[in-house]
Amino acid sequence: MKKNIIIASISVAVLLLSVAFILYKKNKRKRDLKRRVLADGNSDYSGTAKNIALSISKSKQLYKDLIVKVHPDRFQDDRKENATELSARITKAKRNYDELIGLEIEVKEFLGQ
């Protein structure tokens, strides 16, 4: 009887330690993310919040528009290499609205508009 109680106590302790470890790791990931976001030293996050909101709502359509304009298959001349590089940068910035706006200017310059 005492042996069963000891085994049950050890099982509960192991279970509690496992849950505590999982929660610690989860909170550590959150702390690390927060530390990375705050690492830029900017105390005004309205710009960051605006970029996040616009990235969620508008970046997909802007990405589609830009990638169609500079897809390397549309070019046969020496501009194909530049289009390849530009389309790779657009794909990398696919979910960052501010970067896509900057790349939109480069696309217009590239196309001569």
Tab-separated table of N, CA, C and O in Angstrom:
chain	number	residue	atom	x	y	z
A	1	MET	N	0.827	-1.185	0.000
A	1	MET	CA	0.000	0.000	0.000
A	1	MET	C	0.873	1.252	0.000
A	1	MET	O	0.619	2.163	-0.768
A	2	LYS	N	1.888	1.286	0.884
A	2	LYS	CA	2.776	2.436	0.938
A	2	LYS	C	3.582	2.549	-0.357
A	2	LYS	O	3.887	3.648	-0.815
A	3	LYS	N	3.893	1.401	-0.933
A	3	LYS	CA	4.659	1.391	-2.177
A	3	LYS	C	3.842	2.032	-3.299
A	3	LYS	O	4.370	2.809	-4.095
A	4	ASN	N	2.539	1.760	-3.367
A	4	ASN	CA	1.654	2.349	-4.373
A	4	ASN	C	1.542	3.861	-4.193
A	4	ASN	O	1.495	4.610	-5.165
A	5	ILE	N	1.476	4.302	-2.948
A	5	ILE	CA	1.389	5.734	-2.655
A	5	ILE	C	2.669	6.430	-3.084
A	5	ILE	O	2.641	7.517	-3.667
A	6	ILE	N	3.797	5.830	-2.841
A	6	ILE	CA	5.088	6.404	-3.230
A	6	ILE	C	5.193	6.486	-4.759
A	6	ILE	O	5.607	7.506	-5.308
A	7	ILE	N	4.789	5.434	-5.436
A	7	ILE	CA	4.840	5.423	-6.905
A	7	ILE	C	3.899	6.487	-7.474
A	7	ILE	O	4.246	7.212	-8.412
A	8	ALA	N	2.704	6.604	-6.896
A	8	ALA	CA	1.745	7.606	-7.347
A	8	ALA	C	2.284	9.010	-7.110
A	8	ALA	O	2.145	9.905	-7.958
A	9	SER	N	2.927	9.225	-5.971
A	9	SER	CA	3.502	10.536	-5.657
A	9	SER	C	4.612	10.892	-6.641
A	9	SER	O	4.704	12.032	-7.105
A	10	ILE	N	5.433	9.931	-6.954
A	10	ILE	CA	6.523	10.161	-7.909
A	10	ILE	C	5.949	10.452	-9.296
A	10	ILE	O	6.422	11.353	-9.991
A	11	SER	N	4.920	9.725	-9.689
A	11	SER	CA	4.281	9.943	-10.992
A	11	SER	C	3.698	11.345	-11.081
A	11	SER	O	3.857	12.038	-12.093
A	12	VAL	N	3.039	11.782	-10.030
A	12	VAL	CA	2.455	13.130	-10.007
A	12	VAL	C	3.562	14.183	-10.064
A	12	VAL	O	3.459	15.177	-10.783
A	13	ALA	N	4.639	13.961	-9.329
A	13	ALA	CA	5.756	14.910	-9.329
A	13	ALA	C	6.379	15.009	-10.716
A	13	ALA	O	6.687	16.103	-11.202
A	14	VAL	N	6.569	13.882	-11.386
A	14	VAL	CA	7.133	13.881	-12.740
A	14	VAL	C	6.193	14.601	-13.698
A	14	VAL	O	6.629	15.400	-14.538
A	15	LEU	N	4.907	14.363	-13.577
A	15	LEU	CA	3.918	15.016	-14.425
A	15	LEU	C	3.933	16.530	-14.204
A	15	LEU	O	3.933	17.310	-15.160
A	16	LEU	N	3.974	16.952	-12.956
A	16	LEU	CA	4.008	18.379	-12.652
A	16	LEU	C	5.289	19.035	-13.166
A	16	LEU	O	5.258	20.147	-13.694
A	17	LEU	N	6.411	18.340	-13.024
A	17	LEU	CA	7.668	18.876	-13.556
A	17	LEU	C	7.631	18.984	-15.071
A	17	LEU	O	8.132	19.960	-15.641
A	18	SER	N	7.018	18.021	-15.730
A	18	SER	CA	6.896	18.058	-17.185
A	18	SER	C	6.045	19.241	-17.634
A	18	SER	O	6.408	19.968	-18.562
A	19	VAL	N	4.922	19.445	-16.987
A	19	VAL	CA	4.048	20.568	-17.322
A	19	VAL	C	4.762	21.890	-17.049
A	19	VAL	O	4.702	22.820	-17.859
A	20	ALA	N	5.455	21.984	-15.927
A	20	ALA	CA	6.192	23.203	-15.601
A	20	ALA	C	7.272	23.486	-16.643
A	20	ALA	O	7.467	24.630	-17.057
A	21	PHE	N	7.960	22.451	-17.105
A	21	PHE	CA	9.002	22.625	-18.118
A	21	PHE	C	8.407	23.098	-19.441
A	21	PHE	O	8.945	23.996	-20.094
A	22	ILE	N	7.284	22.516	-19.847
A	22	ILE	CA	6.622	22.929	-21.087
A	22	ILE	C	6.188	24.387	-21.006
A	22	ILE	O	6.384	25.164	-21.948
A	23	LEU	N	5.606	24.783	-19.892
A	23	LEU	CA	5.197	26.183	-19.721
A	23	LEU	C	6.401	27.118	-19.717
A	23	LEU	O	6.347	28.213	-20.278
A	24	TYR	N	7.486	26.698	-19.112
A	24	TYR	CA	8.701	27.508	-19.096
A	24	TYR	C	9.214	27.729	-20.515
A	24	TYR	O	9.570	28.835	-20.894
A	25	LYS	N	9.269	26.673	-21.315
A	25	LYS	CA	9.748	26.784	-22.691
A	25	LYS	C	8.849	27.692	-23.516
A	25	LYS	O	9.326	28.507	-24.305
A	26	LYS	N	7.537	27.566	-23.331
A	26	LYS	CA	6.591	28.404	-24.061
A	26	LYS	C	6.792	29.875	-23.704
A	26	LYS	O	6.852	30.737	-24.576
A	27	ASN	N	6.917	30.153	-22.419
A	27	ASN	CA	7.141	31.537	-21.987
A	27	ASN	C	8.501	32.044	-22.429
A	27	ASN	O	8.661	33.225	-22.730
A	28	LYS	N	9.490	31.177	-22.491
A	28	LYS	CA	10.825	31.578	-22.950
A	28	LYS	C	10.767	32.012	-24.403
A	28	LYS	O	11.367	33.010	-24.789
A	29	ARG	N	10.025	31.289	-25.235
A	29	ARG	CA	9.872	31.679	-26.645
A	29	ARG	C	9.212	33.045	-26.755
A	29	ARG	O	9.619	33.869	-27.570
A	30	LYS	N	8.205	33.300	-25.934
A	30	LYS	CA	7.541	34.604	-25.943
A	30	LYS	C	8.507	35.708	-25.516
A	30	LYS	O	8.542	36.784	-26.112
A	31	ARG	N	9.283	35.436	-24.461
A	31	ARG	CA	10.248	36.432	-24.000
A	31	ARG	C	11.303	36.712	-25.066
A	31	ARG	O	11.689	37.864	-25.291
A	32	ASP	N	11.772	35.663	-25.732
A	32	ASP	CA	12.773	35.841	-26.788
A	32	ASP	C	12.210	36.663	-27.946
A	32	ASP	O	12.891	37.541	-28.481
A	33	LEU	N	10.975	36.387	-28.338
A	33	LEU	CA	10.343	37.153	-29.397
A	33	LEU	C	10.196	38.611	-28.996
A	33	LEU	O	10.513	39.516	-29.767
A	34	LYS	N	9.754	38.835	-27.781
A	34	LYS	CA	9.596	40.214	-27.290
A	34	LYS	C	10.944	40.919	-27.270
A	34	LYS	O	11.057	42.072	-27.673
A	35	ARG	N	11.979	40.240	-26.847
A	35	ARG	CA	13.321	40.813	-26.798
A	35	ARG	C	13.798	41.193	-28.197
A	35	ARG	O	14.371	42.254	-28.402
A	36	ARG	N	13.522	40.327	-29.186
A	36	ARG	CA	13.931	40.629	-30.562
A	36	ARG	C	13.175	41.822	-31.114
A	36	ARG	O	13.728	42.659	-31.816
A	37	VAL	N	11.867	41.908	-30.826
A	37	VAL	CA	11.057	43.025	-31.314
A	37	VAL	C	11.509	44.330	-30.682
A	37	VAL	O	11.599	45.356	-31.347
A	38	LEU	N	11.842	44.267	-29.410
A	38	LEU	CA	12.236	45.485	-28.703
A	38	LEU	C	13.700	45.847	-28.914
A	38	LEU	O	14.147	46.898	-28.491
A	39	ALA	N	14.451	45.001	-29.590
A	39	ALA	CA	15.886	45.221	-29.757
A	39	ALA	C	16.214	46.416	-30.625
A	39	ALA	O	17.322	46.938	-30.574
A	40	ASP	N	15.261	46.891	-31.412
A	40	ASP	CA	15.558	48.023	-32.286
A	40	ASP	C	15.699	49.333	-31.527
A	40	ASP	O	16.145	50.331	-32.083
A	41	GLY	N	15.333	49.362	-30.256
A	41	GLY	CA	15.507	50.554	-29.435
A	41	GLY	C	14.451	51.611	-29.673
A	41	GLY	O	14.537	52.710	-29.161
A	42	ASN	N	13.450	51.311	-30.444
A	42	ASN	CA	12.391	52.266	-30.749
A	42	ASN	C	11.303	52.134	-29.695
A	42	ASN	O	10.757	51.063	-29.486
A	43	SER	N	10.972	53.250	-29.067
A	43	SER	CA	9.938	53.193	-28.037
A	43	SER	C	8.566	53.534	-28.602
A	43	SER	O	7.561	53.388	-27.926
A	44	ASP	N	8.513	54.017	-29.841
A	44	ASP	CA	7.238	54.334	-30.480
A	44	ASP	C	6.912	53.220	-31.469
A	44	ASP	O	7.528	53.103	-32.518
A	45	TYR	N	5.942	52.409	-31.123
A	45	TYR	CA	5.633	51.246	-31.941
A	45	TYR	C	4.432	51.455	-32.841
A	45	TYR	O	3.919	50.507	-33.412
A	46	SER	N	3.986	52.692	-33.017
A	46	SER	CA	2.841	52.920	-33.883
A	46	SER	C	3.181	52.563	-35.323
A	46	SER	O	2.349	52.018	-36.052
A	47	GLY	N	4.413	52.846	-35.756
A	47	GLY	CA	4.837	52.484	-37.102
A	47	GLY	C	4.895	50.985	-37.289
A	47	GLY	O	4.490	50.450	-38.318
A	48	THR	N	5.405	50.295	-36.277
A	48	THR	CA	5.477	48.836	-36.336
A	48	THR	C	4.078	48.235	-36.362
A	48	THR	O	3.812	47.328	-37.150
A	49	ALA	N	3.200	48.744	-35.530
A	49	ALA	CA	1.828	48.243	-35.498
A	49	ALA	C	1.122	48.507	-36.824
A	49	ALA	O	0.387	47.655	-37.331
A	50	LYS	N	1.376	49.682	-37.390
A	50	LYS	CA	0.768	50.019	-38.682
A	50	LYS	C	1.260	49.068	-39.766
A	50	LYS	O	0.479	48.577	-40.583
A	51	ASN	N	2.573	48.780	-39.780
A	51	ASN	CA	3.123	47.867	-40.769
A	51	ASN	C	2.542	46.464	-40.604
A	51	ASN	O	2.236	45.795	-41.591
A	52	ILE	N	2.372	46.029	-39.377
A	52	ILE	CA	1.788	44.707	-39.135
A	52	ILE	C	0.357	44.664	-39.652
A	52	ILE	O	-0.033	43.714	-40.346
A	53	ALA	N	-0.420	45.697	-39.348
A	53	ALA	CA	-1.812	45.728	-39.803
A	53	ALA	C	-1.897	45.764	-41.322
A	53	ALA	O	-2.696	45.037	-41.937
A	54	LEU	N	-1.082	46.601	-41.952
A	54	LEU	CA	-1.094	46.677	-43.412
A	54	LEU	C	-0.557	45.402	-44.042
A	54	LEU	O	-1.017	44.988	-45.109
A	55	SER	N	0.424	44.781	-43.392
A	55	SER	CA	0.966	43.535	-43.916
A	55	SER	C	-0.095	42.448	-43.925
A	55	SER	O	-0.167	41.646	-44.855
A	56	ILE	N	-0.925	42.445	-42.908
A	56	ILE	CA	-1.992	41.442	-42.835
A	56	ILE	C	-3.043	41.704	-43.901
A	56	ILE	O	-3.508	40.790	-44.568
A	57	SER	N	-3.403	42.977	-44.089
A	57	SER	CA	-4.543	43.275	-44.953
A	57	SER	C	-4.187	43.534	-46.409
A	57	SER	O	-4.964	43.219	-47.298
A	58	LYS	N	-3.011	44.125	-46.698
A	58	LYS	CA	-2.753	44.576	-48.055
A	58	LYS	C	-1.534	43.975	-48.732
A	58	LYS	O	-1.353	44.153	-49.938
A	59	SER	N	-0.692	43.297	-48.009
A	59	SER	CA	0.559	42.842	-48.612
A	59	SER	C	0.343	41.756	-49.659
A	59	SER	O	1.078	41.694	-50.648
A	60	LYS	N	-0.669	40.924	-49.495
A	60	LYS	CA	-0.888	39.826	-50.433
A	60	LYS	C	-1.190	40.353	-51.834
A	60	LYS	O	-0.605	39.890	-52.817
A	61	GLN	N	-2.079	41.335	-51.934
A	61	GLN	CA	-2.441	41.881	-53.243
A	61	GLN	C	-1.274	42.652	-53.854
A	61	GLN	O	-0.998	42.527	-55.047
A	62	LEU	N	-0.562	43.427	-53.043
A	62	LEU	CA	0.589	44.164	-53.553
A	62	LEU	C	1.666	43.201	-54.037
A	62	LEU	O	2.272	43.414	-55.090
A	63	TYR	N	1.884	42.130	-53.300
A	63	TYR	CA	2.854	41.115	-53.716
A	63	TYR	C	2.466	40.538	-55.074
A	63	TYR	O	3.303	40.423	-55.974
A	64	LYS	N	1.200	40.173	-55.238
A	64	LYS	CA	0.746	39.602	-56.505
A	64	LYS	C	0.961	40.574	-57.662
A	64	LYS	O	1.420	40.187	-58.734
A	65	ASP	N	0.607	41.843	-57.433
A	65	ASP	CA	0.768	42.848	-58.484
A	65	ASP	C	2.230	43.004	-58.881
A	65	ASP	O	2.560	43.062	-60.071
A	66	LEU	N	3.112	43.074	-57.902
A	66	LEU	CA	4.532	43.281	-58.187
A	66	LEU	C	5.167	42.070	-58.853
A	66	LEU	O	5.944	42.215	-59.810
A	67	ILE	N	4.861	40.892	-58.370
A	67	ILE	CA	5.503	39.696	-58.911
A	67	ILE	C	5.072	39.445	-60.354
A	67	ILE	O	5.856	38.952	-61.172
A	68	VAL	N	3.842	39.812	-60.696
A	68	VAL	CA	3.379	39.670	-62.081
A	68	VAL	C	4.140	40.626	-62.993
A	68	VAL	O	4.516	40.273	-64.113
A	69	LYS	N	4.396	41.836	-62.507
A	69	LYS	CA	5.075	42.838	-63.329
A	69	LYS	C	6.524	42.480	-63.626
A	69	LYS	O	7.028	42.801	-64.700
A	70	VAL	N	7.218	41.860	-62.679
A	70	VAL	CA	8.656	41.617	-62.871
A	70	VAL	C	9.021	40.138	-62.946
A	70	VAL	O	10.182	39.793	-62.763
A	71	HIS	N	8.064	39.304	-63.230
A	71	HIS	CA	8.395	37.882	-63.327
A	71	HIS	C	9.435	37.687	-64.431
A	71	HIS	O	9.288	38.204	-65.537
A	72	PRO	N	10.497	36.950	-64.151
A	72	PRO	CA	11.598	36.807	-65.119
A	72	PRO	C	11.177	36.230	-66.472
A	72	PRO	O	11.806	36.527	-67.486
A	73	ASP	N	10.135	35.447	-66.515
A	73	ASP	CA	9.690	34.864	-67.778
A	73	ASP	C	9.121	35.899	-68.737
A	73	ASP	O	8.964	35.624	-69.924
A	74	ARG	N	8.828	37.084	-68.251
A	74	ARG	CA	8.299	38.142	-69.110
A	74	ARG	C	9.393	38.854	-69.896
A	74	ARG	O	9.098	39.631	-70.789
A	75	PHE	N	10.648	38.619	-69.552
A	75	PHE	CA	11.752	39.345	-70.171
A	75	PHE	C	12.654	38.380	-70.922
A	75	PHE	O	13.010	37.325	-70.418
A	76	GLN	N	13.045	38.784	-72.125
A	76	GLN	CA	13.930	37.962	-72.941
A	76	GLN	C	15.317	38.583	-73.063
A	76	GLN	O	16.273	37.916	-73.389
A	77	ASP	N	15.430	39.856	-72.823
A	77	ASP	CA	16.702	40.556	-73.019
A	77	ASP	C	17.561	40.518	-71.757
A	77	ASP	O	17.370	39.680	-70.880
A	78	ASP	N	18.488	41.425	-71.673
A	78	ASP	CA	19.419	41.452	-70.540
A	78	ASP	C	18.748	41.834	-69.223
A	78	ASP	O	19.344	41.699	-68.165
A	79	ARG	N	17.520	42.294	-69.287
A	79	ARG	CA	16.805	42.658	-68.056
A	79	ARG	C	16.294	41.435	-67.295
A	79	ARG	O	15.851	41.548	-66.160
A	80	LYS	N	16.382	40.268	-67.890
A	80	LYS	CA	15.884	39.049	-67.238
A	80	LYS	C	16.639	38.770	-65.937
A	80	LYS	O	16.045	38.367	-64.935
A	81	GLU	N	17.941	39.002	-65.928
A	81	GLU	CA	18.729	38.770	-64.718
A	81	GLU	C	18.324	39.726	-63.602
A	81	GLU	O	18.182	39.336	-62.441
A	82	ASN	N	18.119	40.995	-63.965
A	82	ASN	CA	17.666	41.977	-62.970
A	82	ASN	C	16.266	41.633	-62.471
A	82	ASN	O	15.962	41.806	-61.291
A	83	ALA	N	15.407	41.157	-63.367
A	83	ALA	CA	14.049	40.772	-62.974
A	83	ALA	C	14.079	39.585	-62.024
A	83	ALA	O	13.290	39.513	-61.073
A	84	THR	N	15.003	38.665	-62.246
A	84	THR	CA	15.141	37.508	-61.358
A	84	THR	C	15.522	37.957	-59.951
A	84	THR	O	14.938	37.512	-58.960
A	85	GLU	N	16.488	38.849	-59.864
A	85	GLU	CA	16.933	39.356	-58.563
A	85	GLU	C	15.819	40.139	-57.874
A	85	GLU	O	15.567	39.974	-56.677
A	86	LEU	N	15.125	40.976	-58.632
A	86	LEU	CA	14.048	41.784	-58.065
A	86	LEU	C	12.877	40.906	-57.615
A	86	LEU	O	12.313	41.129	-56.542
A	87	SER	N	12.532	39.898	-58.391
A	87	SER	CA	11.431	39.017	-57.996
A	87	SER	C	11.797	38.196	-56.758
A	87	SER	O	10.936	37.906	-55.924
A	88	ALA	N	13.077	37.846	-56.609
A	88	ALA	CA	13.505	37.131	-55.402
A	88	ALA	C	13.360	38.024	-54.173
A	88	ALA	O	12.926	37.566	-53.103
A	89	ARG	N	13.706	39.288	-54.319
A	89	ARG	CA	13.558	40.231	-53.193
A	89	ARG	C	12.088	40.461	-52.862
A	89	ARG	O	11.716	40.604	-51.687
A	90	ILE	N	11.247	40.502	-53.881
A	90	ILE	CA	9.806	40.675	-53.650
A	90	ILE	C	9.253	39.465	-52.914
A	90	ILE	O	8.474	39.605	-51.969
A	91	THR	N	9.667	38.282	-53.316
A	91	THR	CA	9.201	37.069	-52.646
A	91	THR	C	9.670	37.024	-51.197
A	91	THR	O	8.921	36.617	-50.304
A	92	LYS	N	10.891	37.467	-50.955
A	92	LYS	CA	11.407	37.486	-49.580
A	92	LYS	C	10.602	38.445	-48.702
A	92	LYS	O	10.389	38.194	-47.519
A	93	ALA	N	10.143	39.562	-49.290
A	93	ALA	CA	9.383	40.567	-48.534
A	93	ALA	C	7.878	40.361	-48.669
A	93	ALA	O	7.105	41.277	-48.424
A	94	LYS	N	7.472	39.183	-49.016
A	94	LYS	CA	6.078	38.872	-49.329
A	94	LYS	C	5.089	39.321	-48.250
A	94	LYS	O	3.997	39.773	-48.561
A	95	ARG	N	5.471	39.250	-47.007
A	95	ARG	CA	4.550	39.578	-45.914
A	95	ARG	C	4.944	40.841	-45.156
A	95	ARG	O	4.491	41.062	-44.039
A	96	ASN	N	5.759	41.683	-45.778
A	96	ASN	CA	6.174	42.926	-45.140
A	96	ASN	C	5.762	44.089	-46.035
A	96	ASN	O	6.403	44.384	-47.038
A	97	TYR	N	4.700	44.764	-45.668
A	97	TYR	CA	4.115	45.809	-46.502
A	97	TYR	C	5.088	46.957	-46.748
A	97	TYR	O	5.200	47.450	-47.871
A	98	ASP	N	5.798	47.401	-45.720
A	98	ASP	CA	6.733	48.522	-45.890
A	98	ASP	C	7.821	48.191	-46.910
A	98	ASP	O	8.166	49.018	-47.758
A	99	GLU	N	8.368	46.999	-46.842
A	99	GLU	CA	9.394	46.606	-47.806
A	99	GLU	C	8.807	46.491	-49.207
A	99	GLU	O	9.458	46.856	-50.187
A	100	LEU	N	7.576	46.001	-49.320
A	100	LEU	CA	6.942	45.899	-50.633
A	100	LEU	C	6.698	47.275	-51.247
A	100	LEU	O	6.837	47.438	-52.463
A	101	ILE	N	6.375	48.258	-50.431
A	101	ILE	CA	6.195	49.617	-50.942
A	101	ILE	C	7.516	50.130	-51.511
A	101	ILE	O	7.558	50.740	-52.579
A	102	GLY	N	8.611	49.896	-50.797
A	102	GLY	CA	9.925	50.290	-51.305
A	102	GLY	C	10.272	49.566	-52.592
A	102	GLY	O	10.824	50.158	-53.536
A	103	LEU	N	9.942	48.298	-52.666
A	103	LEU	CA	10.207	47.525	-53.879
A	103	LEU	C	9.300	47.953	-55.027
A	103	LEU	O	9.686	47.853	-56.193
A	104	GLU	N	8.116	48.465	-54.712
A	104	GLU	CA	7.220	48.957	-55.758
A	104	GLU	C	7.865	50.127	-56.504
A	104	GLU	O	7.768	50.220	-57.734
A	105	ILE	N	8.550	50.966	-55.785
A	105	ILE	CA	9.269	52.086	-56.406
A	105	ILE	C	10.365	51.563	-57.319
A	105	ILE	O	10.551	52.029	-58.447
A	106	GLU	N	11.104	50.559	-56.854
A	106	GLU	CA	12.159	49.956	-57.671
A	106	GLU	C	11.583	49.293	-58.913
A	106	GLU	O	12.197	49.352	-59.992
A	107	VAL	N	10.423	48.662	-58.787
A	107	VAL	CA	9.777	48.027	-59.946
A	107	VAL	C	9.412	49.083	-60.979
A	107	VAL	O	9.634	48.891	-62.181
A	108	LYS	N	8.870	50.210	-60.540
A	108	LYS	CA	8.517	51.277	-61.465
A	108	LYS	C	9.754	51.815	-62.180
A	108	LYS	O	9.712	52.078	-63.386
A	109	GLU	N	10.847	51.966	-61.446
A	109	GLU	CA	12.095	52.408	-62.072
A	109	GLU	C	12.603	51.359	-63.058
A	109	GLU	O	13.072	51.702	-64.153
A	110	PHE	N	12.509	50.112	-62.696
A	110	PHE	CA	12.982	49.023	-63.548
A	110	PHE	C	12.186	48.967	-64.855
A	110	PHE	O	12.744	48.744	-65.931
A	111	LEU	N	10.869	49.193	-64.744
A	111	LEU	CA	10.027	49.135	-65.930
A	111	LEU	C	10.014	50.461	-66.700
A	111	LEU	O	9.446	50.520	-67.783
A	112	GLY	N	10.616	51.487	-66.121
A	112	GLY	CA	10.674	52.789	-66.793
A	112	GLY	C	9.366	53.545	-66.746
A	112	GLY	O	9.033	54.290	-67.660
A	113	GLN	N	8.619	53.387	-65.701
A	113	GLN	CA	7.332	54.092	-65.576
A	113	GLN	C	7.478	55.366	-64.812
A	113	GLN	O	8.160	55.588	-63.937
